[in-house]
Short mmCIF file of N, CA and C in Angstrom, two decimals:
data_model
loop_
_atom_site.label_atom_id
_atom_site.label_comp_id
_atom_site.label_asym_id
_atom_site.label_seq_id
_atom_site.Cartn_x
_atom_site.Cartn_y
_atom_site.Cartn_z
N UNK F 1 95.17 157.19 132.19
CA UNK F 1 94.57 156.68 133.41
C UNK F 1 93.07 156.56 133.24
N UNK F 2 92.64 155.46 133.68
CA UNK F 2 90.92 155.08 133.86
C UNK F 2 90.32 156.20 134.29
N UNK F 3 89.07 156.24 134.64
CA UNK F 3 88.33 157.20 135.34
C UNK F 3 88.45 156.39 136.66
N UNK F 4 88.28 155.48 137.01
CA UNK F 4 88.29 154.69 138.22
C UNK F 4 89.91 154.79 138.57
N UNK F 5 90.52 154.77 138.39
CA UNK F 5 91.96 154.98 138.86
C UNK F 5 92.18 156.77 139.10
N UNK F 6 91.82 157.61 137.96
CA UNK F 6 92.00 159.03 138.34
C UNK F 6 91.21 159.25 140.00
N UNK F 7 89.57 158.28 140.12
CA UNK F 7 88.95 159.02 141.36
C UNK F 7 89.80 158.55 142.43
N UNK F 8 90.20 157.11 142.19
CA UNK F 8 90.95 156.76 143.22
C UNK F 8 92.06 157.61 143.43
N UNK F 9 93.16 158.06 143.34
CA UNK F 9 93.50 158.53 143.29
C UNK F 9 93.77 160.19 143.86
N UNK F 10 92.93 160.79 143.36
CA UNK F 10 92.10 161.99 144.00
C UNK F 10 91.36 161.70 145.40
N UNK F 11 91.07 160.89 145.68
CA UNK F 11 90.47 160.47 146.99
C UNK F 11 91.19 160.11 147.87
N UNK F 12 92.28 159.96 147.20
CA UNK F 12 93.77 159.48 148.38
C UNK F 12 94.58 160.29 148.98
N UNK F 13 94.86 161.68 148.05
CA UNK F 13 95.24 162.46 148.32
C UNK F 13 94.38 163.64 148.79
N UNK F 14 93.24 163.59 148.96
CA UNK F 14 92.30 164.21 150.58
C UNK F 14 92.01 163.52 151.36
N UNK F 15 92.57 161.76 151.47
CA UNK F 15 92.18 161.17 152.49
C UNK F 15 93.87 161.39 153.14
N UNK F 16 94.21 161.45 152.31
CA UNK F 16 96.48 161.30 153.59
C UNK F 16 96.22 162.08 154.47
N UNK F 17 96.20 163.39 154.42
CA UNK F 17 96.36 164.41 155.17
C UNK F 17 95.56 163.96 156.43
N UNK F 18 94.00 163.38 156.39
CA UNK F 18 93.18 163.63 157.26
C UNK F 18 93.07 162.54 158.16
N UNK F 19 93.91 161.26 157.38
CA UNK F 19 94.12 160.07 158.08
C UNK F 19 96.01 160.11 159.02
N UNK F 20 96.08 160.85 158.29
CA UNK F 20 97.74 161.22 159.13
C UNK F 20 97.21 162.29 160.13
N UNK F 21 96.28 163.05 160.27
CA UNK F 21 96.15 164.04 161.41
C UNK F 21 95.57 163.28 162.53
N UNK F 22 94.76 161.95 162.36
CA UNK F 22 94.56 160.92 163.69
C UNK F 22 95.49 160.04 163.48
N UNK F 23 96.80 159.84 163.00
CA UNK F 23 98.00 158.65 163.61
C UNK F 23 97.20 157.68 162.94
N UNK F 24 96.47 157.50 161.48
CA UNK F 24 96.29 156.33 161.47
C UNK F 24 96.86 156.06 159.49
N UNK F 25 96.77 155.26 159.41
CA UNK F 25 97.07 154.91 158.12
C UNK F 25 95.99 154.84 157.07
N UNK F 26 96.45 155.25 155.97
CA UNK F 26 95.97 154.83 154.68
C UNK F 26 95.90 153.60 154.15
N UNK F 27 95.98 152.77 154.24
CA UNK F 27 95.48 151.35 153.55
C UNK F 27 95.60 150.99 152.10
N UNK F 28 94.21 151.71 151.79
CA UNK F 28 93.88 151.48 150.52
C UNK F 28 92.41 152.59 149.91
N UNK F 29 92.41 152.23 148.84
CA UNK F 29 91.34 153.24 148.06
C UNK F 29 90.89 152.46 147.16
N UNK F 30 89.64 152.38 146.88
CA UNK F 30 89.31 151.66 145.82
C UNK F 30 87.84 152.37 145.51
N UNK F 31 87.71 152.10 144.20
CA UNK F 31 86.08 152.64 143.59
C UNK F 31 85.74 151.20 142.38
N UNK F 32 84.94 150.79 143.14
CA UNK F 32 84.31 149.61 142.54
C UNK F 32 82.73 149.33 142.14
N UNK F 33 82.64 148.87 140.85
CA UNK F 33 81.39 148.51 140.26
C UNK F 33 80.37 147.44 141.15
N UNK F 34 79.43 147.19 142.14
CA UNK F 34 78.68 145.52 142.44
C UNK F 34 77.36 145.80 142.10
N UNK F 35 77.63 144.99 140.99
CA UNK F 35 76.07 145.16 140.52
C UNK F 35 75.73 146.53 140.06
N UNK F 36 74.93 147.45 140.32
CA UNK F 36 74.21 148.46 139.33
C UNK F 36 75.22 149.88 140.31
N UNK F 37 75.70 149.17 141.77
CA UNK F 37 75.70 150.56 142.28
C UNK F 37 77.66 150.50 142.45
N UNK F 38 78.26 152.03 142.52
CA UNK F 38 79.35 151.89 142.35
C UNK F 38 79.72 152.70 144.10
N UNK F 39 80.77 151.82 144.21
CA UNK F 39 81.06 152.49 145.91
C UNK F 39 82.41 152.54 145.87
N UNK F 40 82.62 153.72 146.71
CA UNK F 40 84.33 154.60 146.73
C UNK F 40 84.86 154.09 148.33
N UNK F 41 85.68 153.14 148.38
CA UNK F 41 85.78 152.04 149.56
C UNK F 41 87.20 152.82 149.94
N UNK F 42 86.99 153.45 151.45
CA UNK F 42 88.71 153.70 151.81
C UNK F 42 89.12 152.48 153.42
N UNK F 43 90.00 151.97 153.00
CA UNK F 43 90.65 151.02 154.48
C UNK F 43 92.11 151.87 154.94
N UNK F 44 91.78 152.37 156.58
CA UNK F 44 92.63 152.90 156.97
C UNK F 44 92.59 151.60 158.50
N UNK F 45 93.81 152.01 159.24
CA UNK F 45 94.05 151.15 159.87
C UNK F 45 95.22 152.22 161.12
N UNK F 46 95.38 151.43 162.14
CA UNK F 46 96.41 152.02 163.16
C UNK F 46 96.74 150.85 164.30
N UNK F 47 97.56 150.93 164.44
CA UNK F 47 98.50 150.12 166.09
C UNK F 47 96.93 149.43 166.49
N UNK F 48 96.95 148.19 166.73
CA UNK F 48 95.74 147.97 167.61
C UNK F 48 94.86 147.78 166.90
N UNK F 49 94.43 148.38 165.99
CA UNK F 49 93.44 148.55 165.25
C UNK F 49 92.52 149.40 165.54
N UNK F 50 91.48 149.58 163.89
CA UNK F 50 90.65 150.68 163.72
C UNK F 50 89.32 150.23 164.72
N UNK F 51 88.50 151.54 164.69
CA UNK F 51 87.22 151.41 165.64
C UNK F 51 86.08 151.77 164.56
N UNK F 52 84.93 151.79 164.88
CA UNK F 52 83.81 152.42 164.64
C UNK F 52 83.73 153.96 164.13
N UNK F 53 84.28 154.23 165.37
CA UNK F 53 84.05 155.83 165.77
C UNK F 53 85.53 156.27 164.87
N UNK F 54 86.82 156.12 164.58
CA UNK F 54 87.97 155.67 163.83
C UNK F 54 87.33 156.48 162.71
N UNK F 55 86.49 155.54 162.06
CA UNK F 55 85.79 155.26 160.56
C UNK F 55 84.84 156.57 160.35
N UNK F 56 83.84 156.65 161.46
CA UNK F 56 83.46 157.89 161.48
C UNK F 56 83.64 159.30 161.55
N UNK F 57 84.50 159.54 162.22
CA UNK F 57 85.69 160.79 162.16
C UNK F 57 85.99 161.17 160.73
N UNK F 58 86.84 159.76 159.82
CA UNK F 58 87.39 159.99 158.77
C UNK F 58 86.38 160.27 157.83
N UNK F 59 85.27 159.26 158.32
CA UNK F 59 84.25 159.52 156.84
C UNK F 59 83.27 160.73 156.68
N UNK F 60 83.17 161.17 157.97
CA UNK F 60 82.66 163.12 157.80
C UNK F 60 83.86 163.68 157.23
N UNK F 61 84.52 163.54 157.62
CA UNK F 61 85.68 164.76 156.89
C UNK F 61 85.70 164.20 155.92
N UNK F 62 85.53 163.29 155.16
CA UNK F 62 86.56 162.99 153.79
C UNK F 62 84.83 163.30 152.97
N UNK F 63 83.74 163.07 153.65
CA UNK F 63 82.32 163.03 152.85
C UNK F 63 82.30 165.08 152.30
N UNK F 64 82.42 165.63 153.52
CA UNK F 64 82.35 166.90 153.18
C UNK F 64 82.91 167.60 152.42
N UNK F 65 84.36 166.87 152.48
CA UNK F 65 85.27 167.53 150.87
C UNK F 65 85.05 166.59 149.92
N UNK F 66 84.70 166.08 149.42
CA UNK F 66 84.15 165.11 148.40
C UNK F 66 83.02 165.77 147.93
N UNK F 67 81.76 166.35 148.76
CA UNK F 67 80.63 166.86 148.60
C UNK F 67 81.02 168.29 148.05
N UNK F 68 82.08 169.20 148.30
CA UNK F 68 82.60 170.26 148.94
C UNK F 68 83.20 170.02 146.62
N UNK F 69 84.54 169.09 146.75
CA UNK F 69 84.91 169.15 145.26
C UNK F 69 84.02 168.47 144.15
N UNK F 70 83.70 167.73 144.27
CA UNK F 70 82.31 167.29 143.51
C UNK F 70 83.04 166.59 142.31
N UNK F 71 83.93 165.96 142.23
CA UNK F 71 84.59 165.41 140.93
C UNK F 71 84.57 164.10 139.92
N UNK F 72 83.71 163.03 140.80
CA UNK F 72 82.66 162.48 140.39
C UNK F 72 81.80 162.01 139.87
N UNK F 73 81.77 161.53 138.76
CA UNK F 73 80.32 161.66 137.65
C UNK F 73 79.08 160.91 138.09
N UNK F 74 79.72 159.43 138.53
CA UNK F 74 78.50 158.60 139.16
C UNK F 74 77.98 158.85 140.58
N UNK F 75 76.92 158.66 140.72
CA UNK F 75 76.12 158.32 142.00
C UNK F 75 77.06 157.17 143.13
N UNK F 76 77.27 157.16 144.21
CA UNK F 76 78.25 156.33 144.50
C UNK F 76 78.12 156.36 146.65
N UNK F 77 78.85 155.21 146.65
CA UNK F 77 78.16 154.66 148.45
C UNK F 77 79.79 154.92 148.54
N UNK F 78 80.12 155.62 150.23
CA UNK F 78 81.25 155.76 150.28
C UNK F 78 81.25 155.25 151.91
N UNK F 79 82.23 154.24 151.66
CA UNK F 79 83.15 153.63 152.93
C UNK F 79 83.88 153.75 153.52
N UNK F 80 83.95 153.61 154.74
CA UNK F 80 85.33 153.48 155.33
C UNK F 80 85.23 152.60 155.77
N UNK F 81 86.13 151.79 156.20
CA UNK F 81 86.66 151.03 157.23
C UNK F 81 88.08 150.44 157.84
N UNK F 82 88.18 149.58 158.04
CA UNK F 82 88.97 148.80 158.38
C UNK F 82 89.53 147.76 157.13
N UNK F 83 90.76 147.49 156.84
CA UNK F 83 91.29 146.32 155.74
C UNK F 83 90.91 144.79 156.25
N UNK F 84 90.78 144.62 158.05
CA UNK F 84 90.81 143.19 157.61
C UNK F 84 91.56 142.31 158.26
N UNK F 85 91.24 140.86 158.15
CA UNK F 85 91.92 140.15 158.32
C UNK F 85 92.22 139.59 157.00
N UNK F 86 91.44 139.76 155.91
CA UNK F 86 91.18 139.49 154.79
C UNK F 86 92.28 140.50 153.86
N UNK F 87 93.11 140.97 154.57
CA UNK F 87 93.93 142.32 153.57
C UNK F 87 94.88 141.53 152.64
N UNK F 88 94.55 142.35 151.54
CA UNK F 88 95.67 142.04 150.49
C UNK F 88 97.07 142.58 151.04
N UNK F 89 97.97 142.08 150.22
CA UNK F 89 98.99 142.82 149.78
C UNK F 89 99.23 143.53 148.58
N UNK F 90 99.11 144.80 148.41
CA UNK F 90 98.79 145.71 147.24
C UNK F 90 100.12 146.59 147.41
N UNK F 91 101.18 146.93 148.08
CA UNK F 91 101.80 148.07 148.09
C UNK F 91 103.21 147.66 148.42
N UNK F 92 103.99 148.26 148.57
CA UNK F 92 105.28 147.95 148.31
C UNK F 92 105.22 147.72 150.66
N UNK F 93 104.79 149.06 150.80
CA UNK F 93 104.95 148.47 152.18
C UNK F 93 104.21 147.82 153.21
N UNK F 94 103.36 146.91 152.19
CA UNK F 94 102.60 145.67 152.82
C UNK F 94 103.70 144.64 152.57
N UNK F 95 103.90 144.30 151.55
CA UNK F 95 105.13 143.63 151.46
C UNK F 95 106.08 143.56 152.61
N UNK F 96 106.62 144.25 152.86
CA UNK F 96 107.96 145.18 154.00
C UNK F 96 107.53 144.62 155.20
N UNK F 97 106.02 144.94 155.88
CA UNK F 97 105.18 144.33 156.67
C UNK F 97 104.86 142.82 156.90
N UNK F 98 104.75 142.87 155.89
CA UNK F 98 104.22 140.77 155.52
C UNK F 98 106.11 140.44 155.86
N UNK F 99 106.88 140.51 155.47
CA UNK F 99 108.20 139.64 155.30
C UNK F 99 108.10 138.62 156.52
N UNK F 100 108.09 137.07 156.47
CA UNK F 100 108.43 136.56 157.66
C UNK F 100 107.02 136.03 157.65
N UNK F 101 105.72 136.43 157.32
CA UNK F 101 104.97 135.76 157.90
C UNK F 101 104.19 135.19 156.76
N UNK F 102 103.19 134.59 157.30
CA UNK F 102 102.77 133.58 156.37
C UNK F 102 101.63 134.06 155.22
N UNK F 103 101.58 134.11 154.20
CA UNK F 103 100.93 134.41 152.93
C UNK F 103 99.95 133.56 152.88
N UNK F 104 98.57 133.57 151.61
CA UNK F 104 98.16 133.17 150.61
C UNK F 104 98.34 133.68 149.56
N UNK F 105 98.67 132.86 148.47
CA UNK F 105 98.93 133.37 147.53
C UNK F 105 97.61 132.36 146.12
N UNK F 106 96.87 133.25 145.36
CA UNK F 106 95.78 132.63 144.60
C UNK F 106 96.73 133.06 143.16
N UNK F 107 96.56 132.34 142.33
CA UNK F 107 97.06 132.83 140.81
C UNK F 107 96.09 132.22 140.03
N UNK F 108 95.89 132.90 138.47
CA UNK F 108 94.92 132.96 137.87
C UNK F 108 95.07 131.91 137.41
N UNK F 109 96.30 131.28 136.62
CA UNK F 109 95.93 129.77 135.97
C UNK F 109 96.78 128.73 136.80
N UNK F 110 96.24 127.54 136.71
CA UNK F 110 97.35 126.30 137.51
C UNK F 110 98.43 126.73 136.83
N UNK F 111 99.67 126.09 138.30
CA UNK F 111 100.76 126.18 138.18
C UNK F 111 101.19 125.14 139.37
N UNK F 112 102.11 123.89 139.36
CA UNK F 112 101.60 122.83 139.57
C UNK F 112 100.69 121.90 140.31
N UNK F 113 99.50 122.10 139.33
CA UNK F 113 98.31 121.24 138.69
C UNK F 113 97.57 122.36 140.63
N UNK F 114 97.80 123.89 140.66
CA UNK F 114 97.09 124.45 141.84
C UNK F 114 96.74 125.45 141.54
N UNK F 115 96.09 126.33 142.23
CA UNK F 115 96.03 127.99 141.83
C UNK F 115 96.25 128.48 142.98
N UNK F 116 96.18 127.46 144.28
CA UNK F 116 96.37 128.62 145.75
C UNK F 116 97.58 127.81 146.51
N UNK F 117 98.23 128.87 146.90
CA UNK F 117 99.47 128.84 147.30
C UNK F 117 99.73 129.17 148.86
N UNK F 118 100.58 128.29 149.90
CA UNK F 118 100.84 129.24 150.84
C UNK F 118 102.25 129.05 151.31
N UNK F 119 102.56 129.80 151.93
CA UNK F 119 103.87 129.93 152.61
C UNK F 119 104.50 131.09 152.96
N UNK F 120 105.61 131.07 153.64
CA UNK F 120 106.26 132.06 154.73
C UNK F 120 106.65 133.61 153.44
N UNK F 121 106.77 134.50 154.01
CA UNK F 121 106.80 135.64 152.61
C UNK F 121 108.57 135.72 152.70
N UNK F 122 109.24 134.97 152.07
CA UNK F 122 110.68 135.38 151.82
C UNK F 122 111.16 136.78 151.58
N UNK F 123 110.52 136.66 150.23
CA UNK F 123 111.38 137.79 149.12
C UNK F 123 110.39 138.26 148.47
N UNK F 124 110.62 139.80 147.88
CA UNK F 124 109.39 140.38 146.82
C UNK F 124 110.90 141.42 146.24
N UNK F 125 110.30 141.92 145.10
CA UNK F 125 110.66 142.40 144.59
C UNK F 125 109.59 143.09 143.84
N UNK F 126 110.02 144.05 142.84
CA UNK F 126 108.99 145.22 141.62
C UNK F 126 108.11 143.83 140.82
N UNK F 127 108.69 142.71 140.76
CA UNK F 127 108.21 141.85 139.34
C UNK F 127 108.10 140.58 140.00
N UNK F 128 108.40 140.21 141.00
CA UNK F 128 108.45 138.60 141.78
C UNK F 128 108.16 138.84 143.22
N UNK F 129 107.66 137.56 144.01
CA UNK F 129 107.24 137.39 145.24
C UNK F 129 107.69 135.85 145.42
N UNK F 130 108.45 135.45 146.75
CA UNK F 130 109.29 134.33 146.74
C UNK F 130 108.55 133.62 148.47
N UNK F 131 108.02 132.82 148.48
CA UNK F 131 107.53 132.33 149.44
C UNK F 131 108.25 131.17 150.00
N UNK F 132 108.10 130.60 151.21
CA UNK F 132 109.24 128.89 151.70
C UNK F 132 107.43 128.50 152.27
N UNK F 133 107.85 127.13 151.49
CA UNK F 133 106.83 126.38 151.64
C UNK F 133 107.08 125.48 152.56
N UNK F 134 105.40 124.93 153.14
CA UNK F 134 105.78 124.04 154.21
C UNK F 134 106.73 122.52 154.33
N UNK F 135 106.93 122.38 152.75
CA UNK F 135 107.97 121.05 152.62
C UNK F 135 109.56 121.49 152.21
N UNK F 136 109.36 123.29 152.92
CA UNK F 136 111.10 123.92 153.01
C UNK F 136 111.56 124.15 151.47
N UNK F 137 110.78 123.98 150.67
CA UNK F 137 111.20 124.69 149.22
C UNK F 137 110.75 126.27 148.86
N UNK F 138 111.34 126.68 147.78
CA UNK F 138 111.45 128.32 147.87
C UNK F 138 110.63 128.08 146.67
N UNK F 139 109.26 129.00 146.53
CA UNK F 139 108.95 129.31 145.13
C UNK F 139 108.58 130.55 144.86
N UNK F 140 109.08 130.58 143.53
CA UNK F 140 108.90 132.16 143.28
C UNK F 140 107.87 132.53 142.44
N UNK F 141 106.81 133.62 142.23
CA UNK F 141 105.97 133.91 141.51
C UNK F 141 106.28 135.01 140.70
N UNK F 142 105.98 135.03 139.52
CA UNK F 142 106.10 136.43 138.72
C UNK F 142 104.42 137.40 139.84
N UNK F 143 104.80 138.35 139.90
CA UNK F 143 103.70 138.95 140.39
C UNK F 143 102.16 139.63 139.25
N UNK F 144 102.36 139.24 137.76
CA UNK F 144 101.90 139.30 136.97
C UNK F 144 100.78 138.36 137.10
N UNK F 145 101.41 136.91 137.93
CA UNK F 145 100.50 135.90 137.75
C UNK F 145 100.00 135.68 139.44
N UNK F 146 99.72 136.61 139.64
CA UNK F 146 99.23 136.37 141.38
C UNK F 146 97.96 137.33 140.98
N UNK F 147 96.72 136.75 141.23
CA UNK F 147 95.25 137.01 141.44
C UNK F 147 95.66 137.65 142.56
N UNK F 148 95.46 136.70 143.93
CA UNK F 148 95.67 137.69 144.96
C UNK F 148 96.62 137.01 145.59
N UNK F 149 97.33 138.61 147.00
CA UNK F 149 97.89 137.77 147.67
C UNK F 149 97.71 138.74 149.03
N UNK F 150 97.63 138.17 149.68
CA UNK F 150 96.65 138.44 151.90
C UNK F 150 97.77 137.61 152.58
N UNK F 151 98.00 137.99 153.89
CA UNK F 151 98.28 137.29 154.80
C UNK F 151 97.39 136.22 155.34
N UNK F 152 97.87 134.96 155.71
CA UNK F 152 96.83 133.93 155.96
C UNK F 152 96.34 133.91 157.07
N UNK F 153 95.52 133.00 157.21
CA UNK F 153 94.36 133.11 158.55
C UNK F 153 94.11 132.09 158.94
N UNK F 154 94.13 131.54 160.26
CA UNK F 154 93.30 129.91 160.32
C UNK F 154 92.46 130.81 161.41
N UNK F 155 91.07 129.87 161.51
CA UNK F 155 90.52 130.33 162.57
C UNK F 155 90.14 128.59 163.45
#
């Protein structure tokens, strides 16, 4: 395992407990490089959605045991928030969630003569993701070759 996957990781399992003691969800965890500075990003979420004050709750408690285990090597900006309208699908029960509604789907190289994809979320599986497109055809993606994939948005 990376060092960036071990912190993640470790950060998830002192964020469950403390995000399940306010009814709200875990999301996601991430520790990412931008530019020179590296930041430990958590998205929790609940019914309705997250708040301000939500974010703040979680991020004293989760800052103090973080400060408290010290495990760490880099200097690092730590987040909370909210996932989004912008949320991926990363987990087996985003998937579960998404079924039925409408996707983007981006993949890294064309695949015919496109890279962004949309349509209704059929089917997923461990290795494939099966979308119905708006001209009623079924396509399936290896999930190997999906850059990203979010629920869609018009505004």
């Amino acid at each position: 395992m990376s060092k960036r996957e071990i912190y993640e990781q470790k950060t998830e399992e002192i964020l469950l407990p403390i995000v399940e003691e306010y009814g709200f969800e875990l999301v996601d965890v991430e520790y990412v490089k931008e530019g020179s500075t590296w930041y430990l990003r958590a998205y929790i979420d609940k019914p309705g959605g997250i708040n301000i004050d939500d974010c703040e709750k979680v991020s004293r408690r989760l800052s103090d045991i973080l400060d408290e285990k010290d495990y760490m090597d880099d200097a690092y900006i730590m987040e909370v928030s909210s996932p989004g309208l912008g949320r991926p699908l990363k987990k087996e029960k985003d998937f579960r969630r998404s079924l039925g509604e409408e996707v983007e789907i981006r993949t890294y190289r064309m695949m015919d003569k496109q890279k962004e994809f949309f349509g209704i979320l059929k089917e997923y599986d461990d290795s494939t993701v099966t979308i119905l497109q708006e001209d009623e055809t079924l396509k399936t993606f290896a999930k190997s070759d999906i850059a990203l994939i979010r629920l869609a948005f018009d505004f």
